[in-house]
C-alpha cells in the first residue's frame, strides 16, 4: 500500500510536470534552450522512475489503440522523411512528452489529476501576474527573453517576453510570453476552478477568488482565438447539462439541435466572417494565418498521402520549413492549425489516425459527462460535476486546434494523451472515484 508520504511525492512531482508543460516558454526564456533541456530531462527521468516504481495497472484492452497508431505512424515516418535528422529529434521529443503524460494518466487517481492540474495552473497564473506587475511597475519598458541576442535592429513585438501593458489594460503575455498561450491557460483555469467549485472540493472563498483571477487574466490577454474557444466550451457545457436533464430517453432533440447548431454556426462564420473578425479585433486574414495556411496547404499537396515526415514543432534550419511562414520579420514554426500540421507531416493517413484519436476521446468524454455513474444494474447515482471536466477540456483543445498547433506539443499533447487514456480506462474498467476525500485545497 502506498504511504501518504509517497503519494505526496507523486503529487508534488505531478504538479512540476504539469507546470513544465504548461509553461514551456517560461523555462526557455528564463534558462535558455540548455536549461529547458535539463528541465525536460528531469521530467522524463522522474516520469520513468514513478512508472517503474508504482507499476500502475495497465491492460492493453483499456488503452486507446488510436494513440498507439498515431505514435507508431509518426515513428515510422522517419523512413520516408524529407529531413530524417530533424524527424529523429521531433519523434524523440514526442515520445518524451507522451511518457510524461502516461505518468500523469496511470499513476494518479482522478481526484489527484484535477488537484495537481489546478495547483500548476495557479502557479502559472500567479507568476504571470507577478511578472507582468513587476515589468509594468518597476522596469517600465518591454522585456526580452534572457540568453537571446536579437542584435540592434528593430525587434518585432512578438519577440518580447512582456511589453509591460498591464496598467494599460493589456494585452499581457505573462511568463509564457504570448497572449494566446496565456489566454488559453487562463481558459483552462476557469474550467478547472469552476468544476472544483461546483464539486465542492475547494474552499468556496478561495475558489471564487482564483476563478475571478483566471477570468480577469483571460480578459487581459485580449485573445480572440481563446475567446472563440471559450464560447465553444460554454455551448458544449449547455448541451451536456441539457442532455443530463432529459435523460437517456430524451436525447434525440438534443442531438438534432446540436447538429443544426453546428450547420448554422458554420454558415454564419462563412457569411459573417468579416463582421465577426472585426468584433473580435482581428484582421480579415486572421493576423496572417490565411497566408500561413495557404503555404502549408501548397506544401502538403506535394506529398498528400504520407506527408513530409513527422517533426512536431517545425525545425527552422531544414527545408522546407526555413522561410515557410514569415510575417513582419517573425518566423513562425507551426501551421497555426493542428490538422493542417498533421496533414503536412503525416499526410492524409496521419489526419485519419489523428482524427480517430481526437474524436474517440471526445466521444468517450461526452458519455462520461452525460451518463450517470453505475453502481449496479440501476444508474441512480447522482451526476458528478467533475465528470464534465474531460469533455470541457477536450472541447477547448479541439477549438484551439483550429487556430493553433499546440494540441500536438507540450500541454496540448499531454492533456490529449491524459484524457484519451483516462476516458478509455473509465469506459472499459471500474468507474473512477469522482469525489475528493482529501481535505479541500485552498
Tab-separated table of C-alpha atoms in Angstrom:
chain	number	residue	atom	x	y	z
A	1	UNK	CA	0.000	0.000	0.000
A	2	UNK	CA	1.384	3.456	-0.859
A	3	UNK	CA	2.071	5.654	2.134
A	4	UNK	CA	0.815	9.225	2.499
A	5	UNK	CA	4.409	10.353	2.171
A	6	UNK	CA	4.935	8.524	-1.127
A	7	UNK	CA	1.667	9.879	-2.535
A	8	UNK	CA	2.736	13.374	-1.550
A	9	UNK	CA	5.943	12.880	-3.560
A	10	UNK	CA	3.955	11.635	-6.558
A	11	UNK	CA	1.549	14.575	-6.397
A	12	UNK	CA	4.374	17.103	-5.959
A	13	UNK	CA	6.200	15.742	-8.986
A	14	UNK	CA	2.924	15.733	-10.936
A	15	UNK	CA	2.480	19.449	-10.211
A	16	UNK	CA	6.009	20.020	-11.529
A	17	UNK	CA	5.246	18.039	-14.701
A	18	UNK	CA	2.027	19.971	-15.305
A	19	UNK	CA	3.794	23.288	-14.762
A	20	UNK	CA	6.698	22.290	-17.004
A	21	UNK	CA	4.408	21.541	-19.955
A	22	UNK	CA	2.029	24.430	-19.303
A	23	UNK	CA	4.854	26.986	-19.124
A	24	UNK	CA	7.450	25.594	-21.516
A	25	UNK	CA	8.273	29.022	-22.937
A	26	UNK	CA	8.916	30.307	-19.401
A	27	UNK	CA	11.785	27.842	-18.977
A	28	UNK	CA	13.217	28.666	-22.414
A	29	UNK	CA	13.083	32.411	-21.792
A	30	UNK	CA	14.492	32.104	-18.281
A	31	UNK	CA	17.153	29.415	-18.699
A	32	UNK	CA	17.732	29.202	-22.447
A	33	UNK	CA	17.435	26.029	-24.506
A	34	UNK	CA	20.058	24.169	-22.463
A	35	UNK	CA	18.225	24.945	-19.248
A	36	UNK	CA	14.925	23.947	-20.794
A	37	UNK	CA	16.545	20.701	-21.928
A	38	UNK	CA	17.610	19.991	-18.349
A	39	UNK	CA	14.035	20.552	-17.137
A	40	UNK	CA	12.709	18.233	-19.869
A	41	UNK	CA	15.193	15.501	-18.916
A	42	UNK	CA	14.204	15.849	-15.261
A	43	UNK	CA	10.541	15.432	-16.210
A	44	UNK	CA	11.384	12.366	-18.319
A	45	UNK	CA	13.576	10.745	-15.666
A	46	UNK	CA	11.035	11.322	-12.896
A	47	UNK	CA	8.165	10.014	-15.023
A	48	UNK	CA	10.044	6.822	-15.873
A	49	UNK	CA	11.062	6.390	-12.224
A	50	UNK	CA	7.488	6.620	-10.926
A	51	UNK	CA	6.093	4.429	-13.715
A	52	UNK	CA	8.606	1.716	-12.810
A	53	UNK	CA	8.247	2.110	-9.053
A	54	UNK	CA	4.457	2.358	-8.845
A	55	UNK	CA	3.786	-0.275	-11.517
A	56	UNK	CA	0.327	1.114	-12.333
A	57	UNK	CA	-2.387	-1.195	-13.579
A	58	UNK	CA	-2.017	-1.331	-17.355
A	59	UNK	CA	-4.003	-3.526	-19.710
A	60	UNK	CA	-3.964	-3.463	-23.494
A	61	UNK	CA	-7.754	-3.579	-23.814
A	62	UNK	CA	-8.004	-0.471	-21.597
A	63	UNK	CA	-5.529	1.535	-23.652
A	64	UNK	CA	-6.514	3.779	-26.615
A	65	UNK	CA	-5.368	1.993	-29.761
A	66	UNK	CA	-5.592	5.205	-31.806
A	67	UNK	CA	-2.856	6.731	-29.626
A	68	UNK	CA	-0.588	3.773	-30.339
A	69	UNK	CA	-1.394	4.028	-34.048
A	70	UNK	CA	-0.559	7.732	-34.199
A	71	UNK	CA	2.720	7.362	-32.325
A	72	UNK	CA	3.612	4.348	-34.457
A	73	UNK	CA	2.910	6.226	-37.684
A	74	UNK	CA	4.927	9.244	-36.530
A	75	UNK	CA	7.843	6.984	-35.601
A	76	UNK	CA	7.692	5.070	-38.876
A	77	UNK	CA	7.642	8.317	-40.859
A	78	UNK	CA	11.376	8.672	-40.311
A	79	UNK	CA	11.720	6.033	-43.051
A	80	UNK	CA	10.322	8.419	-45.697
A	81	UNK	CA	11.047	11.731	-44.008
A	82	UNK	CA	12.492	14.522	-46.143
A	83	UNK	CA	14.526	15.559	-43.061
A	84	UNK	CA	15.372	12.349	-41.131
A	85	UNK	CA	17.643	14.076	-38.617
A	86	UNK	CA	15.008	16.612	-37.625
A	87	UNK	CA	12.392	13.846	-37.581
A	88	UNK	CA	14.501	11.807	-35.175
A	89	UNK	CA	14.664	14.771	-32.802
A	90	UNK	CA	10.956	15.533	-33.146
A	91	UNK	CA	9.925	11.912	-32.613
A	92	UNK	CA	12.160	11.633	-29.543
A	93	UNK	CA	10.534	14.749	-28.063
A	94	UNK	CA	7.071	13.385	-28.874
A	95	UNK	CA	7.814	10.174	-27.010
A	96	UNK	CA	9.306	12.086	-24.068
A	97	UNK	CA	6.149	14.172	-23.798
A	98	UNK	CA	3.996	11.051	-24.109
A	99	UNK	CA	5.855	9.300	-21.281
A	100	UNK	CA	5.240	12.303	-19.025
A	101	UNK	CA	1.546	12.173	-19.956
A	102	UNK	CA	1.388	8.442	-19.219
A	103	UNK	CA	2.850	9.063	-15.772
A	104	UNK	CA	0.038	11.525	-15.071
A	105	UNK	CA	-2.676	9.308	-16.533
A	106	UNK	CA	-1.589	5.995	-14.995
A	107	UNK	CA	-0.036	6.965	-11.662
A	108	UNK	CA	-2.610	9.476	-10.427
A	109	UNK	CA	-6.214	8.987	-9.399
A	110	UNK	CA	-8.871	11.198	-10.974
A	111	UNK	CA	-9.052	13.487	-7.909
A	112	UNK	CA	-5.259	13.755	-7.906
A	113	UNK	CA	-5.249	14.646	-11.601
A	114	UNK	CA	-7.670	17.508	-11.043
A	115	UNK	CA	-5.903	18.714	-7.935
A	116	UNK	CA	-2.385	18.720	-9.399
A	117	UNK	CA	-3.514	20.392	-12.631
A	118	UNK	CA	-5.296	23.041	-10.577
A	119	UNK	CA	-2.199	23.759	-8.478
A	120	UNK	CA	0.019	24.029	-11.584
A	121	UNK	CA	-2.434	26.427	-13.228
A	122	UNK	CA	-2.464	28.569	-10.093
A	123	UNK	CA	1.318	28.778	-10.156
A	124	UNK	CA	1.334	29.698	-13.856
A	125	UNK	CA	-1.288	32.433	-13.443
A	126	UNK	CA	0.112	33.816	-10.186
A	127	UNK	CA	3.663	34.018	-11.551
A	128	UNK	CA	2.358	35.604	-14.747
A	129	UNK	CA	0.518	38.292	-12.806
A	130	UNK	CA	3.542	38.992	-10.581
A	131	UNK	CA	5.805	39.122	-13.633
A	132	UNK	CA	3.531	41.499	-15.549
A	133	UNK	CA	3.132	43.734	-12.488
A	134	UNK	CA	6.909	43.863	-11.968
A	135	UNK	CA	7.568	44.793	-15.591
A	136	UNK	CA	4.841	47.460	-15.653
A	137	UNK	CA	5.616	48.942	-12.228
A	138	UNK	CA	9.410	48.751	-11.997
A	139	UNK	CA	11.013	48.018	-15.380
A	140	UNK	CA	8.563	50.231	-17.303
A	141	UNK	CA	9.696	49.052	-20.700
A	142	UNK	CA	9.360	45.893	-22.795
A	143	UNK	CA	11.441	42.937	-21.601
A	144	UNK	CA	13.230	40.480	-23.885
A	145	UNK	CA	13.920	36.818	-23.048
A	146	UNK	CA	17.183	36.062	-21.294
A	147	UNK	CA	20.054	34.401	-23.182
A	148	UNK	CA	18.869	35.744	-26.551
A	149	UNK	CA	20.630	38.376	-28.640
A	150	UNK	CA	18.418	39.917	-31.318
A	151	UNK	CA	21.046	42.432	-32.431
A	152	UNK	CA	20.496	46.173	-32.740
A	153	UNK	CA	17.853	46.163	-35.469
A	154	UNK	CA	14.198	46.863	-34.805
A	155	UNK	CA	12.793	43.988	-32.797
A	156	UNK	CA	9.309	42.647	-33.687
A	157	UNK	CA	6.743	42.900	-30.898
A	158	UNK	CA	6.272	39.113	-30.919
A	159	UNK	CA	9.856	38.627	-29.694
A	160	UNK	CA	9.317	40.375	-26.367
A	161	UNK	CA	8.756	38.387	-23.200
A	162	UNK	CA	6.461	41.118	-21.910
A	163	UNK	CA	5.603	44.564	-23.236
A	164	UNK	CA	4.576	45.847	-19.816
A	165	UNK	CA	0.989	46.722	-20.739
A	166	UNK	CA	-0.727	45.549	-17.554
A	167	UNK	CA	-1.652	49.060	-16.386
A	168	UNK	CA	-2.877	49.895	-19.898
A	169	UNK	CA	-5.362	47.042	-19.861
A	170	UNK	CA	-3.246	44.624	-21.882
A	171	UNK	CA	-2.705	42.620	-23.862
A	172	UNK	CA	-0.452	40.792	-21.409
A	173	UNK	CA	1.789	37.850	-22.230
A	174	UNK	CA	2.688	36.500	-18.767
A	175	UNK	CA	5.553	34.113	-18.146
A	176	UNK	CA	4.688	32.188	-21.339
A	177	UNK	CA	5.488	35.266	-23.487
A	178	UNK	CA	2.390	35.019	-25.662
A	179	UNK	CA	-1.103	36.328	-25.057
A	180	UNK	CA	-2.768	33.437	-26.877
A	181	UNK	CA	-0.898	30.889	-24.761
A	182	UNK	CA	-1.569	32.782	-21.534
A	183	UNK	CA	-5.199	33.235	-22.524
A	184	UNK	CA	-5.621	29.524	-23.094
A	185	UNK	CA	-4.019	28.713	-19.737
A	186	UNK	CA	-6.486	31.146	-18.167
A	187	UNK	CA	-9.352	29.407	-20.005
A	188	UNK	CA	-8.174	26.020	-18.721
A	189	UNK	CA	-8.000	27.520	-15.238
A	190	UNK	CA	-11.545	28.900	-15.485
A	191	UNK	CA	-12.788	25.433	-16.464
A	192	UNK	CA	-10.874	23.572	-13.748
A	193	UNK	CA	-11.575	26.098	-10.972
A	194	UNK	CA	-15.287	26.262	-11.839
A	195	UNK	CA	-15.557	22.459	-11.770
A	196	UNK	CA	-13.811	22.349	-8.399
A	197	UNK	CA	-16.226	24.940	-7.031
A	198	UNK	CA	-19.237	23.062	-8.388
A	199	UNK	CA	-17.925	19.809	-6.919
A	200	UNK	CA	-17.235	21.433	-3.559
A	201	UNK	CA	-13.616	20.246	-3.473
A	202	UNK	CA	-12.108	23.656	-2.674
A	203	UNK	CA	-12.901	26.232	-0.034
A	204	UNK	CA	-15.555	28.453	-1.547
A	205	UNK	CA	-13.918	31.813	-0.828
A	206	UNK	CA	-10.531	30.868	-2.219
A	207	UNK	CA	-12.130	29.042	-5.120
A	208	UNK	CA	-14.114	32.112	-6.152
A	209	UNK	CA	-11.017	34.316	-5.790
A	210	UNK	CA	-8.967	32.093	-8.088
A	211	UNK	CA	-11.813	31.850	-10.580
A	212	UNK	CA	-12.131	35.653	-10.713
A	213	UNK	CA	-8.354	35.972	-11.139
A	214	UNK	CA	-8.362	33.479	-14.033
A	215	UNK	CA	-11.294	35.227	-15.728
A	216	UNK	CA	-9.611	38.614	-15.299
A	217	UNK	CA	-6.354	37.402	-16.826
A	218	UNK	CA	-8.294	35.833	-19.684
A	219	UNK	CA	-9.817	39.242	-20.404
A	220	UNK	CA	-6.439	40.993	-20.134
A	221	UNK	CA	-4.888	38.777	-22.816
A	222	UNK	CA	-7.444	40.052	-25.356
A	223	UNK	CA	-7.040	36.801	-27.280
A	224	UNK	CA	-9.707	36.408	-29.960
A	225	UNK	CA	-8.885	32.753	-30.598
A	226	UNK	CA	-9.216	31.901	-26.903
A	227	UNK	CA	-12.444	33.884	-26.680
A	228	UNK	CA	-13.836	31.766	-29.513
A	229	UNK	CA	-12.670	28.603	-27.730
A	230	UNK	CA	-14.408	29.812	-24.577
A	231	UNK	CA	-17.679	30.233	-26.476
A	232	UNK	CA	-17.363	26.668	-27.774
A	233	UNK	CA	-16.809	25.397	-24.224
A	234	UNK	CA	-19.924	27.212	-22.979
A	235	UNK	CA	-22.025	25.784	-25.811
A	236	UNK	CA	-20.764	22.252	-25.148
A	237	UNK	CA	-21.462	22.698	-21.428
A	238	UNK	CA	-25.011	23.820	-22.213
A	239	UNK	CA	-25.702	20.770	-24.367
A	240	UNK	CA	-24.163	18.443	-21.767
A	241	UNK	CA	-26.346	19.844	-18.975
A	242	UNK	CA	-29.412	19.655	-21.217
A	243	UNK	CA	-28.614	16.020	-22.001
A	244	UNK	CA	-28.268	15.225	-18.304
A	245	UNK	CA	-31.626	16.855	-17.635
A	246	UNK	CA	-33.624	14.954	-20.263
A	247	UNK	CA	-32.055	11.569	-19.540
A	248	UNK	CA	-31.181	8.759	-21.963
A	249	UNK	CA	-34.685	8.554	-23.461
A	250	UNK	CA	-34.915	12.215	-24.409
A	251	UNK	CA	-31.619	12.809	-26.177
A	252	UNK	CA	-32.836	12.903	-29.780
A	253	UNK	CA	-33.940	16.578	-29.640
A	254	UNK	CA	-30.589	17.473	-28.064
A	255	UNK	CA	-28.605	15.812	-30.827
A	256	UNK	CA	-30.803	17.252	-33.586
A	257	UNK	CA	-30.449	20.736	-32.109
A	258	UNK	CA	-26.682	20.277	-31.787
A	259	UNK	CA	-26.387	19.196	-35.418
A	260	UNK	CA	-28.490	22.141	-36.588
A	261	UNK	CA	-26.423	24.497	-34.436
A	262	UNK	CA	-23.186	23.280	-35.987
A	263	UNK	CA	-24.550	23.806	-39.500
A	264	UNK	CA	-25.838	27.266	-38.565
A	265	UNK	CA	-22.542	28.213	-36.900
A	266	UNK	CA	-20.504	27.168	-39.939
A	267	UNK	CA	-22.830	29.095	-42.249
A	268	UNK	CA	-22.643	32.173	-40.009
A	269	UNK	CA	-18.846	32.067	-39.908
A	270	UNK	CA	-18.687	31.828	-43.688
A	271	UNK	CA	-21.264	34.568	-44.303
A	272	UNK	CA	-20.362	36.958	-41.494
A	273	UNK	CA	-16.640	36.327	-41.059
A	274	UNK	CA	-15.586	39.978	-41.688
A	275	UNK	CA	-18.075	41.247	-39.085
A	276	UNK	CA	-17.081	38.566	-36.567
A	277	UNK	CA	-13.381	39.221	-37.038
A	278	UNK	CA	-13.836	42.955	-36.530
A	279	UNK	CA	-15.857	42.272	-33.380
A	280	UNK	CA	-13.008	40.141	-32.071
A	281	UNK	CA	-10.389	42.706	-33.027
A	282	UNK	CA	-8.847	40.538	-35.736
A	283	UNK	CA	-7.818	41.424	-39.268
A	284	UNK	CA	-9.632	39.711	-42.115
A	285	UNK	CA	-6.656	37.406	-42.691
A	286	UNK	CA	-6.752	36.258	-39.039
A	287	UNK	CA	-3.427	38.001	-38.264
A	288	UNK	CA	-1.644	36.390	-41.180
A	289	UNK	CA	-2.997	32.885	-40.625
A	290	UNK	CA	-4.539	32.688	-44.104
A	291	UNK	CA	-1.115	33.217	-45.680
A	292	UNK	CA	0.410	30.545	-43.436
A	293	UNK	CA	-2.413	28.116	-44.181
A	294	UNK	CA	-2.066	28.662	-47.923
A	295	UNK	CA	1.680	27.977	-47.733
A	296	UNK	CA	1.133	24.827	-45.689
A	297	UNK	CA	-1.654	23.548	-47.961
A	298	UNK	CA	0.506	24.121	-51.041
A	299	UNK	CA	3.411	22.232	-49.489
A	300	UNK	CA	1.261	19.414	-48.092
A	301	UNK	CA	-0.280	18.906	-51.535
A	302	UNK	CA	3.124	17.855	-52.857
A	303	UNK	CA	3.137	14.790	-50.544
A	304	UNK	CA	-0.567	14.384	-49.731
A	305	UNK	CA	-0.759	10.732	-48.628
A	306	UNK	CA	2.152	10.165	-46.218
A	307	UNK	CA	3.425	13.702	-45.692
A	308	UNK	CA	6.953	15.051	-45.375
A	309	UNK	CA	7.752	13.214	-42.140
A	310	UNK	CA	6.955	13.929	-38.514
A	311	UNK	CA	8.867	16.745	-36.851
A	312	UNK	CA	6.315	18.157	-34.391
A	313	UNK	CA	7.402	21.782	-33.819
A	314	UNK	CA	8.950	22.935	-37.089
A	315	UNK	CA	12.723	22.822	-37.371
A	316	UNK	CA	13.663	26.199	-38.923
A	317	UNK	CA	17.129	25.046	-40.016
A	318	UNK	CA	15.902	22.458	-42.558
A	319	UNK	CA	13.976	22.534	-45.800
A	320	UNK	CA	11.111	23.092	-46.356
A	321	UNK	CA	10.445	24.878	-43.046
A	322	UNK	CA	13.035	27.635	-43.310
A	323	UNK	CA	11.140	30.623	-44.599
A	324	UNK	CA	7.840	28.747	-44.943
A	325	UNK	CA	5.913	31.101	-42.654
A	326	UNK	CA	7.439	34.541	-42.164
A	327	UNK	CA	5.369	37.592	-41.248
A	328	UNK	CA	6.648	41.042	-40.238
A	329	UNK	CA	10.089	39.689	-39.509
A	330	UNK	CA	8.803	36.806	-37.377
A	331	UNK	CA	9.400	33.195	-38.447
A	332	UNK	CA	6.516	31.007	-37.330
A	333	UNK	CA	7.257	27.384	-36.525
A	334	UNK	CA	3.756	25.944	-36.721
A	335	UNK	CA	0.874	25.859	-39.178
A	336	UNK	CA	-1.449	27.623	-36.721
A	337	UNK	CA	-3.810	24.708	-37.269
A	338	UNK	CA	-3.108	21.287	-35.776
A	339	UNK	CA	-4.955	19.449	-38.547
A	340	UNK	CA	-3.008	21.154	-41.328
A	341	UNK	CA	0.196	20.429	-39.411
A	342	UNK	CA	-0.658	16.729	-39.238
A	343	UNK	CA	-1.514	16.691	-42.950
A	344	UNK	CA	1.773	18.409	-43.779
A	345	UNK	CA	3.851	15.988	-41.729
A	346	UNK	CA	1.942	12.674	-41.938
A	347	UNK	CA	-0.362	13.174	-44.902
A	348	UNK	CA	-3.982	12.110	-45.230
A	349	UNK	CA	-3.174	8.863	-43.439
A	350	UNK	CA	-1.953	10.850	-40.444
A	351	UNK	CA	-5.071	13.032	-40.418
A	352	UNK	CA	-7.278	9.915	-40.341
A	353	UNK	CA	-5.348	8.387	-37.431
A	354	UNK	CA	-5.188	11.678	-35.532
A	355	UNK	CA	-8.902	12.251	-36.066
A	356	UNK	CA	-9.541	8.780	-34.645
A	357	UNK	CA	-7.539	9.729	-31.540
A	358	UNK	CA	-9.126	13.146	-31.024
A	359	UNK	CA	-12.719	12.248	-31.886
A	360	UNK	CA	-12.751	8.973	-29.941
A	361	UNK	CA	-11.535	10.907	-26.903
A	362	UNK	CA	-14.297	13.456	-27.465
A	363	UNK	CA	-16.858	10.658	-27.849
A	364	UNK	CA	-15.851	8.921	-24.615
A	365	UNK	CA	-15.661	12.249	-22.779
A	366	UNK	CA	-19.197	13.093	-23.876
A	367	UNK	CA	-20.729	9.912	-22.485
A	368	UNK	CA	-18.558	10.118	-19.380
A	369	UNK	CA	-20.117	13.553	-18.808
A	370	UNK	CA	-23.781	12.800	-19.625
A	371	UNK	CA	-24.254	9.216	-18.392
A	372	UNK	CA	-24.932	8.606	-14.724
A	373	UNK	CA	-22.281	6.599	-12.851
A	374	UNK	CA	-23.364	3.000	-12.309
A	375	UNK	CA	-23.012	1.101	-9.052
A	376	UNK	CA	-25.054	-1.849	-10.201
A	377	UNK	CA	-27.851	-2.565	-12.611
A	378	UNK	CA	-29.668	0.731	-11.952
A	379	UNK	CA	-27.969	4.021	-12.824
A	380	UNK	CA	-29.440	6.073	-9.988
A	381	UNK	CA	-26.220	7.637	-8.682
A	382	UNK	CA	-26.276	11.464	-8.744
A	383	UNK	CA	-24.355	13.199	-11.505
A	384	UNK	CA	-20.882	14.462	-10.632
A	385	UNK	CA	-19.636	17.921	-11.563
A	386	UNK	CA	-16.113	16.634	-12.114
A	387	UNK	CA	-17.379	14.204	-14.765
A	388	UNK	CA	-17.852	17.254	-17.020
A	389	UNK	CA	-14.172	18.163	-16.892
A	390	UNK	CA	-12.800	15.820	-19.614
A	391	UNK	CA	-15.483	16.958	-22.059
A	392	UNK	CA	-14.872	20.658	-21.459
A	393	UNK	CA	-11.098	20.271	-21.701
A	394	UNK	CA	-11.352	18.299	-24.955
A	395	UNK	CA	-13.764	20.892	-26.362
A	396	UNK	CA	-11.315	23.679	-25.528
A	397	UNK	CA	-8.378	21.794	-27.057
A	398	UNK	CA	-10.223	20.988	-30.286
A	399	UNK	CA	-11.472	24.562	-30.612
A	400	UNK	CA	-7.927	25.860	-30.151
A	401	UNK	CA	-6.615	23.337	-32.694
A	402	UNK	CA	-8.320	25.266	-35.498
A	403	UNK	CA	-6.089	28.306	-34.955
A	404	UNK	CA	-3.037	26.882	-33.144
A	405	UNK	CA	-0.967	23.689	-33.373
A	406	UNK	CA	-0.429	23.493	-29.607
A	407	UNK	CA	-2.515	20.300	-29.481
A	408	UNK	CA	0.499	18.452	-30.912
A	409	UNK	CA	3.109	19.624	-28.401
A	410	UNK	CA	3.671	20.346	-24.711
A	411	UNK	CA	0.485	20.891	-22.676
A	412	UNK	CA	-1.833	20.245	-25.626
A	413	UNK	CA	-0.414	16.810	-26.338
A	414	UNK	CA	-0.122	15.930	-22.631
A	415	UNK	CA	-3.753	16.840	-21.984
A	416	UNK	CA	-4.931	14.917	-25.051
A	417	UNK	CA	-2.999	11.782	-24.044
A	418	UNK	CA	-4.107	12.009	-20.411
A	419	UNK	CA	-7.761	12.399	-21.381
A	420	UNK	CA	-7.550	9.675	-24.038
A	421	UNK	CA	-6.073	7.190	-21.562
A	422	UNK	CA	-8.314	8.208	-18.672
A	423	UNK	CA	-11.584	8.028	-20.617
A	424	UNK	CA	-10.616	4.703	-22.181
A	425	UNK	CA	-9.862	3.219	-18.761
A	426	UNK	CA	-13.104	4.620	-17.369
A	427	UNK	CA	-15.034	3.142	-20.290
A	428	UNK	CA	-13.578	-0.368	-20.048
A	429	UNK	CA	-12.847	-0.684	-16.337
A	430	UNK	CA	-14.157	0.297	-12.940
A	431	UNK	CA	-15.616	3.844	-12.957
A	432	UNK	CA	-13.172	6.283	-11.340
A	433	UNK	CA	-13.762	7.923	-7.999
A	434	UNK	CA	-15.468	11.246	-8.718
A	435	UNK	CA	-15.314	12.825	-5.293
A	436	UNK	CA	-12.283	14.005	-3.392
A	437	UNK	CA	-11.923	12.541	0.065
A	438	UNK	CA	-8.934	14.675	0.924
A	439	UNK	CA	-9.190	17.980	2.736
A	440	UNK	CA	-10.068	20.730	0.213
A	441	UNK	CA	-7.066	22.693	-1.015
A	442	UNK	CA	-7.286	26.475	-0.651
